[in-house]
Structures are given as structure tokens and as C-alpha cells.
mmCIF file of C-alpha atoms in Angstrom:
data_model
loop_
_atom_site.group_PDB
_atom_site.id
_atom_site.type_symbol
_atom_site.label_atom_id
_atom_site.label_comp_id
_atom_site.label_asym_id
_atom_site.label_seq_id
_atom_site.Cartn_x
_atom_site.Cartn_y
_atom_site.Cartn_z
ATOM 1 C CA MET A 245 -20.380 -200.411 -156.371
ATOM 2 C CA SER A 246 -23.177 -198.234 -155.007
ATOM 3 C CA TYR A 247 -26.268 -197.243 -157.096
ATOM 4 C CA PRO A 248 -28.576 -194.699 -156.472
ATOM 5 C CA ARG A 249 -31.824 -195.957 -155.120
ATOM 6 C CA TYR A 250 -34.457 -194.184 -157.344
ATOM 7 C CA ARG A 251 -33.577 -192.161 -160.340
ATOM 8 C CA ARG A 252 -36.836 -190.018 -161.163
ATOM 9 C CA LYS A 253 -36.902 -188.641 -164.800
ATOM 10 C CA LEU A 254 -36.973 -185.104 -163.924
ATOM 11 C CA PHE A 255 -35.740 -183.487 -166.842
ATOM 12 C CA LEU A 256 -38.378 -184.951 -168.927
ATOM 13 C CA ASN A 257 -40.270 -181.544 -167.552
ATOM 14 C CA LYS A 258 -39.084 -178.739 -170.321
ATOM 15 C CA GLY A 259 -39.622 -175.868 -167.691
ATOM 16 C CA LEU A 260 -37.866 -177.549 -165.326
ATOM 17 C CA ASP A 261 -35.133 -178.937 -167.255
ATOM 18 C CA LYS A 262 -34.051 -174.984 -168.597
ATOM 19 C CA ARG A 263 -35.018 -173.506 -165.299
ATOM 20 C CA PHE A 264 -32.094 -175.992 -163.567
ATOM 21 C CA LYS A 265 -29.841 -175.002 -165.943
ATOM 22 C CA ALA A 266 -30.799 -171.012 -165.571
ATOM 23 C CA LEU A 267 -30.428 -171.796 -161.620
ATOM 24 C CA VAL A 268 -27.326 -173.316 -162.412
ATOM 25 C CA LYS A 269 -25.732 -171.075 -164.523
ATOM 26 C CA ALA A 270 -26.300 -168.429 -161.688
ATOM 27 C CA ILE A 271 -24.867 -170.184 -159.134
ATOM 28 C CA SER A 272 -21.942 -170.363 -161.008
ATOM 29 C CA LYS A 273 -21.652 -166.281 -161.776
ATOM 30 C CA THR A 274 -22.194 -166.020 -158.264
ATOM 31 C CA ASN A 275 -19.031 -168.549 -156.911
ATOM 32 C CA ALA A 276 -16.677 -167.892 -159.636
ATOM 33 C CA PHE A 277 -17.181 -171.080 -161.475
ATOM 34 C CA LYS A 278 -16.961 -171.023 -165.445
ATOM 35 C CA ILE A 279 -19.607 -173.917 -167.155
ATOM 36 C CA ILE A 280 -17.721 -174.797 -170.173
ATOM 37 C CA ALA A 281 -20.786 -177.479 -170.668
ATOM 38 C CA ILE A 282 -24.088 -178.337 -168.900
ATOM 39 C CA GLU A 283 -26.202 -181.131 -170.493
ATOM 40 C CA THR A 284 -29.267 -182.896 -168.549
ATOM 41 C CA ASP A 285 -30.383 -186.492 -169.133
ATOM 42 C CA LYS A 286 -34.139 -187.792 -168.141
ATOM 43 C CA ASP A 287 -32.664 -188.506 -165.042
ATOM 44 C CA ARG A 288 -29.206 -186.735 -164.522
ATOM 45 C CA CYS A 289 -27.271 -183.234 -164.832
ATOM 46 C CA HIS A 290 -23.608 -183.282 -166.879
ATOM 47 C CA LEU A 291 -21.405 -180.653 -165.869
ATOM 48 C CA LEU A 292 -18.075 -179.530 -167.232
ATOM 49 C CA ILE A 293 -16.763 -176.503 -165.085
ATOM 50 C CA ASN A 294 -13.415 -174.832 -164.733
ATOM 51 C CA THR A 295 -12.834 -172.957 -161.391
ATOM 52 C CA LEU A 296 -9.733 -172.751 -158.637
ATOM 53 C CA LEU A 297 -8.299 -175.258 -156.797
ATOM 54 C CA THR A 298 -9.668 -174.316 -153.921
ATOM 55 C CA TYR A 299 -13.075 -175.742 -153.888
ATOM 56 C CA SER A 300 -13.610 -179.699 -154.000
ATOM 57 C CA PRO A 301 -15.841 -181.429 -156.355
ATOM 58 C CA SER A 302 -17.966 -181.991 -153.418
ATOM 59 C CA ASP A 303 -18.333 -177.875 -152.286
ATOM 60 C CA ILE A 304 -19.065 -177.295 -155.908
ATOM 61 C CA MET A 305 -22.376 -179.520 -155.886
ATOM 62 C CA ALA A 306 -23.120 -178.467 -152.169
ATOM 63 C CA LYS A 307 -23.434 -174.852 -154.005
ATOM 64 C CA ILE A 308 -25.105 -176.394 -156.922
ATOM 65 C CA LYS A 309 -28.058 -178.617 -154.982
ATOM 66 C CA GLY A 310 -28.190 -176.318 -152.218
ATOM 67 C CA GLY A 311 -28.911 -173.345 -154.630
ATOM 68 C CA THR A 312 -31.115 -175.675 -156.855
ATOM 69 C CA SER A 313 -33.417 -177.837 -154.352
ATOM 70 C CA LYS A 314 -35.322 -175.170 -152.558
ATOM 71 C CA ILE A 315 -36.227 -172.717 -155.316
ATOM 72 C CA LEU A 316 -37.106 -175.948 -158.130
ATOM 73 C CA ARG A 317 -38.899 -177.415 -155.026
ATOM 74 C CA ALA A 318 -41.456 -174.281 -154.662
ATOM 75 C CA ALA A 319 -41.826 -173.858 -158.364
ATOM 76 C CA PHE A 320 -42.431 -177.299 -159.328
ATOM 77 C CA LYS A 321 -45.386 -178.866 -157.329
ATOM 78 C CA GLU A 322 -43.920 -182.618 -158.739
ATOM 79 C CA LEU A 323 -40.794 -181.969 -156.816
ATOM 80 C CA ARG A 324 -42.428 -181.359 -153.829
ATOM 81 C CA LEU A 325 -43.714 -184.876 -152.854
ATOM 82 C CA THR A 326 -40.379 -186.549 -153.769
ATOM 83 C CA PRO A 327 -38.075 -186.988 -150.643
ATOM 84 C CA SER A 328 -35.180 -184.985 -150.087
ATOM 85 C CA VAL A 329 -31.714 -185.442 -148.384
ATOM 86 C CA MET A 330 -33.372 -184.154 -145.104
ATOM 87 C CA ASP A 331 -36.315 -186.229 -145.210
#
């Protein structure tokens, strides 16, 4: 079983948590996803999403991660120091 190398407790920052949820909801509206539930823990996010079968789970997460990462990194200086997948 493979585990993430690092888990950063990003969602302890309430402003980041709130902004992340708002961004995910906006992305879901533009991509015709229906968010049933969204919850964050210290270091992870749980989503229950209803969507068409044409979207794979990896497609959905690519849209969410791609749409939130750049905006959150620009808004929160502590995220600028964390490595991204592209680093």
C-alpha cells in the first residue's frame, strides 16, 4: 500500500478551508458536478459528488485540484513554500 510522503495540515487555517470549499463549489457548477457533501479534516478533503458517467474519478479530481491549486497558492503565502506535483 502506498501512502503520501507528506501530509500538511493545511485545513487548520479556517480562511483557507473556507476558500477551498467555495472554489470547489464554483468548479462543480461550471463542470456539472453536484456536490452532495464536502468535509475537510486537518490534512484531507472528503467529497461526495454526483456526476455523469462520462467523468472518471481522476478527471473530476484533476479539475478540482487544477482549479484550486493556483488560486490558493496565490492567496495564501504558506502554500507557496510547499512543493507541487510540477516541482
